[in-house]
Amino acid sequence: MTDTDGWFADATRDDEEGLAAAVREGSATEPRDWPREAVEAGFAADEDEYYDTLHAATTAATHAAVTELEQADDRQLVHAVRAMDDCRRTANELAERLAEWAGTVDSEAASGIEYARDLAASGRLEGEPGAKPITSLAARVVDLADEADDLREYVERQTPAAAPNLAALAGPVLAARLISLAGGLESLAKKPSGTVQVLGAEDALFAHLRGHASSPKHGIIYTHDAVRGTRSEDRGSASRALAGKLSIAARVDHYSGDYRPELEAELVERIETIQARAEGGGGDDAETGGETDD
Amino acid sequence: MTDPALPQGVERREISGTRRLATRGDPVYGEPTDGEWRAWNPQRSKLGAMLASGMDTGLEGGETERVLYLGAASGTTVSHVADFAGPTYAVEFAPRPTRDLLSVVDSRPRLFPLLKDARKPETYAHVVEADVDVIVQDVATRGQARVALENRRFLADDGRLLLAIKARSEDVTRDPDDVFADVLADLEGGDESEGGYEVLETQRLDEYHVDHLGVVARPR
């Protein structure tokens, strides 16, 4: 099928699987009078037969796509995001080891993944002592970093299907991390928003509960712009507001599944109000933002 | 008794003691019925609200009328459209409501479900035919004018765009009237390649849907 062909171009009328696949995967830059073209091409005897076949093919294609997307569930995400973090952390650790080792023979030694990529591609250590194992290690670092990138892409693709609202509010990767920390979308949906607020800050939370620290203002949601972009004295309020919206998003995703763009708009509005305190010296909302959340 | 503004196959009928819009077909969301007629609740359907408010949608009804429906969700409105119109393409992006849409499709042989993103028409232009008579658009996303412009390629030159603009999807913090003005300006503007629309009629649907504007437009 080319981008000027209809969905029926490459299959016969009794090839149900082929037709459903064409509906799902095909594309065209412009629509055409497909019913007439299909009849002229002998795909269908008349328009009625064409539409009957189209009904069967679109229903089968949509059914298959829905089933597949709904299996893009939170369990898969939890594994993927953990694997992504493991690959990234291991790649960074090995890159440090590599930099130390390669520094003994390479005059252009630097550090980080980029250096490993450079070293693996150039092969410039040839003839130096240890050239073979060092270059080989560099290649492994590159592979691990690439794997982490691939996993990130997978997470970015799958999270909006498994949790559309949470992904829209938090971004797909942070959304997947929250699901992972909670142990699944259902348990995230059942957590109070105060818990969501400090997910990922368990050490600080338990230090607080043991009585020798103030309570943490935020956990992993610290990476969200709504928190990071707010001045420190208002971050408690910002993370509380963000956690509240994220909890609602997780509940909508778990219990209903439809996408509600107004959640994101409400979050933006709330954060703008909080950030406006920095300018107004008080803000127009009733909350008393504090340094800590008790 | 027919209303001149209502398409063929849509009537105001007495069902359960109230006069309501109704179409003929299998009930799908527990709506009240009277024989083969089932009530069309304008509170649950923006197109229903546009018809109930007496907007001139240009819809004719009948099996030759072809419709592209963007934002079909679980199929509440599109089921009524398929009841009175001909071939109807129902585009919806979210998997969960699409599952419900599939059950609506079962008893309607000229309703074609498509799990596609209305912002990317090239992903369904190989299925949806050219020159449809009507595009109904009810998508809850930012950039509703852009969606309409992108999908103009499907619409016949004398076709109609029936659009429900949701102000909260564009910007929850702004006055809905300002949002509507912007979206309408975008609709009438548009790139040269996309043409643009001429807006024929607008009406607030607040009686049924808060902060929504019903729009009837045709390609320019």
Coordinates of C-alpha atoms in Angstrom, one line a residue:
Chain A
M1 CA 0.0 0.0 0.0
T2 CA 1.3 3.5 -0.9
D3 CA 0.2 6.8 0.6
T4 CA -2.2 7.2 -2.3
D5 CA -4.0 3.8 -1.8
G6 CA -7.1 3.0 0.1
W7 CA -7.2 0.4 2.9
F8 CA -8.5 -2.3 0.5
A9 CA -5.6 -2.0 -2.0
D10 CA -3.5 -4.9 -0.9
A11 CA -6.0 -7.5 0.2
T12 CA -9.0 -9.4 -1.1
R13 CA -12.4 -9.2 0.5
D14 CA -12.1 -12.5 2.4
D15 CA -8.7 -11.6 3.9
E16 CA -10.2 -10.4 7.2
E17 CA -6.8 -10.1 9.0
G18 CA -5.1 -8.3 6.2
L19 CA -7.9 -5.8 5.9
A20 CA -8.0 -5.1 9.6
A21 CA -4.2 -4.6 9.6
A22 CA -4.5 -2.2 6.7
V23 CA -7.1 -0.2 8.5
R24 CA -4.9 0.0 11.6
E25 CA -1.5 0.6 10.0
G26 CA -2.2 2.3 6.7
S27 CA -2.2 6.0 5.9
A28 CA -2.9 8.3 3.0
T29 CA -2.2 12.0 2.6
E30 CA -5.6 12.7 1.1
P31 CA -8.9 10.9 1.2
R32 CA -10.5 9.9 -2.1
D33 CA -13.8 8.4 -3.3
W34 CA -12.8 5.0 -1.8
P35 CA -16.2 3.3 -2.3
R36 CA -16.2 4.1 -6.0
E37 CA -12.5 3.1 -6.4
A38 CA -13.0 -0.1 -4.6
V39 CA -15.9 -1.1 -6.8
E40 CA -14.0 -0.1 -10.0
A41 CA -11.0 -2.1 -8.8
G42 CA -13.3 -5.2 -8.4
F43 CA -12.7 -5.3 -4.7
A44 CA -16.5 -5.2 -4.0
A45 CA -19.4 -5.8 -6.3
D46 CA -21.2 -2.7 -5.3
E47 CA -21.3 0.0 -2.7
D48 CA -23.3 -2.0 -0.2
E49 CA -20.8 -4.9 -0.3
Y50 CA -18.0 -2.3 0.1
Y51 CA -19.6 -0.8 3.2
D52 CA -20.4 -4.2 4.7
T53 CA -16.7 -5.2 4.3
L54 CA -15.6 -1.8 5.7
H55 CA -17.9 -2.4 8.7
A56 CA -16.3 -5.8 9.4
A57 CA -12.8 -4.5 8.9
T58 CA -13.0 -1.3 11.0
T59 CA -14.8 -3.2 13.8
A60 CA -12.1 -6.0 13.8
A61 CA -9.3 -3.5 13.6
T62 CA -10.6 -1.3 16.4
H63 CA -11.4 -4.3 18.6
A64 CA -7.8 -5.6 18.2
A65 CA -6.3 -2.1 18.8
V66 CA -8.4 -1.5 21.9
T67 CA -7.5 -4.9 23.3
E68 CA -3.9 -4.4 22.7
L69 CA -3.8 -0.9 24.2
E70 CA -5.7 -2.0 27.2
Q71 CA -3.0 -4.7 27.8
A72 CA -0.5 -1.9 27.8
D73 CA -1.2 -2.0 31.4
D74 CA 0.5 -0.6 34.5
R75 CA 2.3 -3.9 35.2
Q76 CA 4.3 -3.6 32.0
L77 CA 5.0 0.1 32.8
V78 CA 6.3 -0.7 36.3
H79 CA 8.8 -3.2 34.8
A80 CA 9.8 -0.9 32.0
V81 CA 10.5 2.1 34.1
R82 CA 12.5 0.2 36.6
A83 CA 14.5 -1.4 33.8
M84 CA 15.1 2.0 32.3
D85 CA 16.4 3.4 35.6
D86 CA 18.6 0.3 36.1
C87 CA 20.1 0.6 32.7
R88 CA 20.7 4.4 33.1
R89 CA 22.3 4.0 36.5
T90 CA 24.5 1.1 35.4
A91 CA 25.6 2.9 32.3
N92 CA 26.6 5.9 34.3
E93 CA 28.6 3.8 36.8
L94 CA 30.4 1.9 34.1
A95 CA 31.1 5.1 32.3
E96 CA 32.9 6.4 35.4
R97 CA 34.9 3.1 35.6
L98 CA 35.7 3.4 31.9
A99 CA 36.9 7.1 32.3
E100 CA 39.2 6.1 35.1
W101 CA 40.7 3.2 33.1
A102 CA 40.9 4.9 29.7
G103 CA 42.4 7.9 31.4
T104 CA 45.6 5.9 31.9
V105 CA 46.2 5.5 28.1
D106 CA 44.0 8.0 26.3
S107 CA 45.3 11.6 26.1
E108 CA 41.8 12.9 25.2
A109 CA 40.1 11.1 28.1
A110 CA 36.9 12.7 29.3
S111 CA 34.0 11.3 31.3
G112 CA 30.4 10.3 30.8
I113 CA 28.3 8.4 28.3
E114 CA 29.4 10.7 25.5
Y115 CA 33.0 9.9 26.0
A116 CA 32.2 6.2 25.9
R117 CA 30.3 6.7 22.6
D118 CA 33.3 8.6 21.2
L119 CA 35.8 6.0 22.3
A120 CA 33.8 3.1 21.0
A121 CA 33.3 4.7 17.6
S122 CA 36.8 6.0 17.1
G123 CA 38.9 2.9 17.9
R124 CA 41.8 5.3 18.5
L125 CA 43.3 3.3 21.3
E126 CA 44.6 0.7 18.9
G127 CA 48.1 -0.3 19.9
E128 CA 47.8 1.1 23.4
P129 CA 48.0 -1.4 26.3
G130 CA 44.5 -2.6 27.2
A131 CA 43.0 -1.2 24.1
K132 CA 40.8 -4.2 23.4
P133 CA 39.1 -4.5 26.8
I134 CA 38.8 -0.7 27.2
T135 CA 37.1 -0.3 23.8
S136 CA 34.9 -3.3 24.4
L137 CA 33.8 -1.9 27.8
A138 CA 33.0 1.4 26.1
A139 CA 30.8 -0.4 23.6
R140 CA 28.9 -2.1 26.5
V141 CA 28.3 1.4 28.1
V142 CA 27.0 2.7 24.8
D143 CA 24.7 -0.4 24.5
L144 CA 23.3 0.1 28.0
A145 CA 22.7 3.8 27.4
D146 CA 20.9 3.1 24.1
E147 CA 18.8 0.4 25.9
A148 CA 17.9 3.0 28.5
D149 CA 16.8 5.4 25.7
D150 CA 14.8 2.7 24.0
L151 CA 13.1 1.9 27.3
R152 CA 12.3 5.5 27.8
E153 CA 10.7 5.7 24.4
Y154 CA 8.6 2.6 25.3
V155 CA 7.5 4.2 28.5
E156 CA 6.7 7.5 26.8
R157 CA 4.6 5.6 24.2
Q158 CA 2.8 3.2 26.7
T159 CA 2.1 5.5 29.6
P160 CA -0.6 7.6 27.8
A161 CA -2.4 4.4 26.9
A162 CA -2.3 3.0 30.4
A163 CA -2.9 6.2 32.3
P164 CA -3.9 9.1 30.0
N165 CA -4.6 11.7 32.6
L166 CA -1.7 11.0 34.8
A167 CA 0.6 11.0 31.8
A168 CA -0.8 14.4 30.7
L169 CA -0.4 16.0 34.1
A170 CA 3.0 14.5 35.1
G171 CA 4.6 13.7 31.8
P172 CA 4.8 10.0 30.8
V173 CA 8.0 9.2 32.7
L174 CA 7.2 10.8 36.0
A175 CA 3.7 9.2 35.7
A176 CA 5.3 5.8 35.2
R177 CA 7.7 6.4 38.2
L178 CA 4.7 7.2 40.4
I179 CA 2.9 4.1 39.3
S180 CA 6.1 2.1 39.9
L181 CA 6.7 3.6 43.4
A182 CA 3.0 2.9 44.4
G183 CA 3.3 -0.6 43.0
G184 CA 0.6 -0.2 40.4
L185 CA -2.1 2.2 39.1
E186 CA -4.7 0.8 41.4
S187 CA -2.7 1.3 44.6
L188 CA -1.7 4.7 43.4
A189 CA -5.4 5.5 42.8
K190 CA -6.2 4.4 46.4
K191 CA -3.5 6.4 48.1
P192 CA -4.3 9.7 49.7
S193 CA -2.8 12.7 48.0
G194 CA -0.5 13.4 51.0
T195 CA 1.1 10.0 50.3
V196 CA 1.5 10.7 46.6
Q197 CA 3.1 14.0 47.6
V198 CA 6.0 12.2 49.4
L199 CA 6.3 9.1 47.2
G200 CA 10.0 8.6 46.7
A201 CA 11.0 10.5 49.8
E202 CA 10.5 7.6 52.2
D203 CA 13.9 8.1 53.9
A204 CA 13.0 11.7 54.8
L205 CA 9.5 10.7 55.8
F206 CA 10.7 8.1 58.2
A207 CA 13.3 10.4 59.6
H208 CA 10.4 12.8 60.3
L209 CA 8.3 10.1 61.8
R210 CA 11.1 9.1 64.1
G211 CA 11.0 12.7 65.3
H212 CA 14.3 14.2 64.2
A213 CA 13.5 15.9 61.0
S214 CA 10.8 18.1 59.5
S215 CA 8.3 16.5 57.2
P216 CA 9.4 16.2 53.5
K217 CA 7.6 18.7 51.2
H218 CA 7.9 16.5 48.2
G219 CA 9.1 13.2 46.8
I220 CA 9.7 12.3 43.2
I221 CA 7.2 14.9 42.1
Y222 CA 10.0 17.4 42.8
T223 CA 11.1 16.8 39.2
H224 CA 7.8 18.3 38.0
D225 CA 8.0 21.9 36.7
A226 CA 5.2 22.9 38.9
V227 CA 7.4 22.2 41.9
R228 CA 10.8 23.0 40.6
G229 CA 9.6 26.2 39.0
T230 CA 8.2 27.5 42.2
R231 CA 10.3 29.5 44.8
S232 CA 11.3 27.4 47.8
E233 CA 8.9 29.0 50.3
D234 CA 5.9 28.1 48.1
R235 CA 7.1 24.6 47.1
G236 CA 5.1 23.0 49.9
S237 CA 1.9 24.5 48.5
A238 CA 2.9 23.7 44.9
S239 CA 3.6 20.0 45.7
R240 CA 0.4 19.7 47.7
A241 CA -1.6 21.1 44.8
L242 CA 0.2 19.0 42.3
A243 CA -0.2 15.8 44.4
G244 CA -3.9 16.5 44.7
K245 CA -4.4 16.8 41.0
L246 CA -2.2 13.7 40.3
S247 CA -4.3 11.7 42.7
I248 CA -7.4 12.7 40.9
A249 CA -5.8 11.9 37.6
A250 CA -4.8 8.4 38.8
R251 CA -8.3 7.8 40.1
V252 CA -9.9 8.8 36.8
D253 CA -7.4 6.7 34.9
H254 CA -8.0 3.6 37.1
Y255 CA -11.8 3.9 37.5
S256 CA -12.9 5.5 34.3
G257 CA -10.1 5.7 31.7
D258 CA -11.4 8.6 29.7
Y259 CA -9.1 11.6 29.1
R260 CA -10.1 14.9 30.8
P261 CA -8.0 17.8 29.6
E262 CA -9.6 20.1 32.1
L263 CA -7.5 18.5 34.9
E264 CA -4.4 19.8 33.3
A265 CA -5.9 23.3 32.9
E266 CA -7.0 23.3 36.5
L267 CA -3.5 22.4 37.6
V268 CA -1.9 25.1 35.5
E269 CA -4.3 27.6 37.0
R270 CA -3.6 26.6 40.6
I271 CA 0.1 26.6 40.1
E272 CA 0.0 30.1 38.5
T273 CA -1.9 31.3 41.6
I274 CA 0.7 29.9 43.9
Q275 CA 3.6 31.2 41.8
A276 CA 1.9 34.7 41.7
R277 CA 2.6 35.0 45.5
A278 CA 6.2 35.6 44.7
E279 CA 5.2 38.8 42.9
G280 CA 2.2 39.8 44.9
G281 CA 3.8 39.2 48.3
G282 CA 0.8 37.2 49.5
G283 CA -1.4 36.0 46.7
D284 CA -5.1 35.9 46.4
D285 CA -5.7 32.4 47.7
A286 CA -6.7 31.4 51.2
E287 CA -4.0 28.9 51.8
T288 CA -1.1 29.6 54.1
G289 CA 1.9 28.2 52.3
G290 CA 4.5 27.1 54.7
E291 CA 8.0 25.9 54.7
T292 CA 6.9 22.4 55.8
D293 CA 3.8 20.4 55.6
D294 CA 2.7 19.1 58.9
Chain B
M1 CA -45.2 16.3 12.9
T2 CA -41.8 17.4 11.8
D3 CA -39.7 20.4 12.6
P4 CA -38.1 22.1 9.6
A5 CA -34.8 22.4 11.3
L6 CA -34.6 18.7 12.1
P7 CA -33.1 16.2 9.7
Q8 CA -35.2 13.3 8.4
G9 CA -35.2 10.5 10.9
V10 CA -35.1 12.9 13.9
E11 CA -38.4 13.8 15.5
R12 CA -39.8 15.5 18.6
R13 CA -41.9 12.8 20.2
E14 CA -43.7 12.3 23.5
I15 CA -41.7 9.7 25.4
S16 CA -42.4 9.0 29.1
G17 CA -44.6 12.0 29.3
T18 CA -42.1 14.5 27.9
R19 CA -41.5 15.8 24.4
R20 CA -38.0 15.0 23.4
L21 CA -35.8 14.5 20.4
A22 CA -35.7 10.9 19.2
T23 CA -34.3 8.6 16.6
R24 CA -35.0 5.1 15.6
G25 CA -32.4 2.5 16.7
D26 CA -31.2 0.1 19.4
P27 CA -31.0 1.9 22.8
V28 CA -27.4 2.2 24.0
Y29 CA -27.2 4.2 27.2
G30 CA -30.3 3.4 29.0
E31 CA -32.3 6.2 27.4
P32 CA -36.1 6.0 27.5
T33 CA -37.8 4.5 24.5
D34 CA -41.2 4.3 22.8
G35 CA -41.4 1.4 20.4
E36 CA -38.5 1.7 18.1
W37 CA -37.9 5.4 18.9
R38 CA -35.4 6.3 21.6
A39 CA -34.9 9.6 23.3
W40 CA -31.9 11.7 22.4
N41 CA -30.8 13.5 25.6
P42 CA -29.3 16.9 24.7
Q43 CA -27.7 17.0 28.2
R44 CA -25.5 14.1 27.1
S45 CA -24.9 15.2 23.5
K46 CA -23.6 18.5 22.1
L47 CA -25.1 17.8 18.7
G48 CA -28.4 16.9 20.4
A49 CA -28.2 20.3 22.2
M50 CA -27.5 22.1 18.9
L51 CA -30.6 20.5 17.4
A52 CA -32.7 21.1 20.5
S53 CA -31.7 24.8 20.5
G54 CA -33.1 25.1 17.0
M55 CA -29.7 25.7 15.3
D56 CA -29.9 25.2 11.5
T57 CA -27.4 22.4 11.2
G58 CA -28.1 21.7 7.5
L59 CA -28.3 18.0 8.4
E60 CA -30.7 16.3 6.0
G61 CA -30.7 12.7 7.2
G62 CA -31.3 9.7 5.0
E63 CA -29.0 6.9 3.9
T64 CA -27.0 9.0 1.3
E65 CA -25.8 11.5 3.9
R66 CA -22.2 10.7 4.8
V67 CA -20.8 11.8 8.1
L68 CA -17.3 12.0 9.7
Y69 CA -17.7 12.2 13.5
L70 CA -14.6 13.3 15.4
G71 CA -14.5 12.6 19.1
A72 CA -17.1 9.8 19.1
A73 CA -16.2 8.8 22.8
S74 CA -18.4 5.9 23.9
G75 CA -20.8 6.5 21.1
T76 CA -23.7 8.3 22.7
T77 CA -24.2 10.9 20.0
V78 CA -22.8 9.0 17.1
S79 CA -25.3 6.2 17.7
H80 CA -28.1 8.8 17.0
V81 CA -26.2 10.1 14.0
A82 CA -25.9 6.6 12.6
D83 CA -29.7 6.1 13.2
F84 CA -30.7 9.0 10.9
A85 CA -27.7 9.3 8.5
G86 CA -25.9 7.1 6.0
P87 CA -22.3 5.9 6.2
T88 CA -20.8 7.3 9.4
Y89 CA -17.1 7.3 10.3
A90 CA -16.6 7.5 14.1
V91 CA -13.1 8.6 15.1
E92 CA -12.1 8.3 18.8
F93 CA -8.6 8.3 20.3
A94 CA -9.0 6.9 23.8
P95 CA -9.1 3.1 24.1
R96 CA -11.5 2.8 27.1
P97 CA -14.5 4.7 25.6
T98 CA -13.8 3.0 22.3
R99 CA -14.6 -0.3 23.9
D100 CA -18.1 1.0 24.6
L101 CA -18.3 2.4 21.1
L102 CA -17.8 -1.0 19.7
S103 CA -21.0 -2.3 21.3
V104 CA -22.9 0.6 19.7
V105 CA -21.5 -0.4 16.3
D106 CA -22.7 -3.9 16.4
S107 CA -26.3 -3.1 15.5
R108 CA -25.4 -0.3 13.1
P109 CA -24.0 -1.7 9.8
R110 CA -23.1 1.7 8.4
L111 CA -21.2 2.9 11.4
F112 CA -17.4 2.5 11.1
P113 CA -15.3 2.8 14.3
L114 CA -11.8 4.1 14.0
L115 CA -9.3 4.2 16.9
K116 CA -7.4 7.2 15.6
D117 CA -6.1 10.6 16.6
A118 CA -8.3 13.4 15.0
R119 CA -5.2 15.6 15.0
K120 CA -3.6 13.2 12.5
P121 CA -6.0 12.8 9.5
E122 CA -3.4 11.1 7.4
T123 CA -3.8 8.0 9.7
Y124 CA -7.4 7.5 8.6
A125 CA -7.5 9.2 5.1
H126 CA -7.0 5.7 3.6
V127 CA -10.3 4.6 5.1
V128 CA -12.6 7.7 5.4
E129 CA -13.9 8.7 1.9
A130 CA -13.6 12.1 0.4
D131 CA -16.4 14.7 0.2
V132 CA -18.4 13.7 3.3
D133 CA -21.5 15.9 3.7
V134 CA -21.0 16.6 7.4
I135 CA -18.2 16.7 9.9
V136 CA -19.4 16.6 13.5
Q137 CA -16.6 17.6 15.9
D138 CA -16.7 17.2 19.7
V139 CA -13.1 16.7 20.8
A140 CA -11.9 17.7 24.2
T141 CA -8.4 18.9 23.3
R142 CA -6.5 22.1 23.0
G143 CA -6.4 23.4 19.4
Q144 CA -10.0 22.6 18.4
A145 CA -9.8 24.9 15.5
R146 CA -6.7 23.2 14.2
V147 CA -8.5 19.8 14.3
A148 CA -11.3 21.3 12.2
L149 CA -8.9 22.8 9.7
E150 CA -6.8 19.6 9.4
N151 CA -10.0 17.6 8.7
R152 CA -11.4 20.0 6.2
R153 CA -9.9 17.8 3.5
F154 CA -12.7 15.3 4.0
L155 CA -15.5 17.7 3.7
A156 CA -17.4 18.4 0.4
D157 CA -17.3 22.0 -0.8
D158 CA -21.0 22.4 0.1
G159 CA -20.7 20.3 3.3
R160 CA -21.2 21.5 6.9
L161 CA -18.9 21.5 9.9
L162 CA -20.9 21.1 13.1
L163 CA -18.6 22.0 15.9
A164 CA -19.0 22.1 19.7
I165 CA -16.2 24.2 21.2
K166 CA -15.4 23.4 24.8
A167 CA -13.9 26.5 26.3
R168 CA -12.3 24.6 29.2
S169 CA -10.3 22.5 26.9
E170 CA -8.6 25.5 25.4
D171 CA -7.9 27.5 28.5
V172 CA -9.6 27.0 31.8
T173 CA -8.4 30.3 33.2
R174 CA -9.8 32.6 30.5
D175 CA -13.3 34.0 29.9
P176 CA -15.1 31.5 27.7
D177 CA -16.2 34.3 25.4
D178 CA -12.6 35.2 24.7
V179 CA -11.7 31.6 24.0
F180 CA -14.7 31.2 21.6
A181 CA -13.7 34.4 19.8
D182 CA -10.1 33.1 19.3
V183 CA -11.3 29.6 18.1
L184 CA -13.7 31.2 15.6
A185 CA -11.0 33.5 14.3
D186 CA -8.7 30.6 13.8
L187 CA -11.5 28.7 12.0
E188 CA -12.0 31.6 9.6
G189 CA -8.3 32.1 9.2
G190 CA -6.4 28.9 8.6
D191 CA -3.4 28.4 6.3
E192 CA -3.9 28.8 2.5
S193 CA -3.5 25.1 2.0
E194 CA -6.3 24.4 4.5
G195 CA -8.7 27.0 3.3
G196 CA -10.6 27.7 6.4
Y197 CA -14.3 28.0 7.2
E198 CA -17.1 30.5 7.0
V199 CA -19.0 30.5 10.2
L200 CA -22.8 30.5 9.5
E201 CA -24.2 30.4 13.0
T202 CA -23.1 30.2 16.6
Q203 CA -25.0 29.6 19.8
R204 CA -24.1 29.1 23.4
L205 CA -25.2 25.6 24.6
D206 CA -25.1 26.5 28.3
E207 CA -28.6 25.3 28.9
Y208 CA -27.3 21.8 28.3
H209 CA -23.5 22.1 28.4
V210 CA -21.7 24.7 30.5
D211 CA -19.1 26.8 28.6
H212 CA -19.7 25.2 25.2
L213 CA -20.4 27.0 21.9
G214 CA -22.2 25.3 19.1
V215 CA -20.9 26.3 15.6
V216 CA -22.3 25.7 12.1
A217 CA -19.7 26.4 9.4
R218 CA -19.0 25.6 5.8
P219 CA -15.7 25.4 3.9
R220 CA -14.6 28.7 2.3

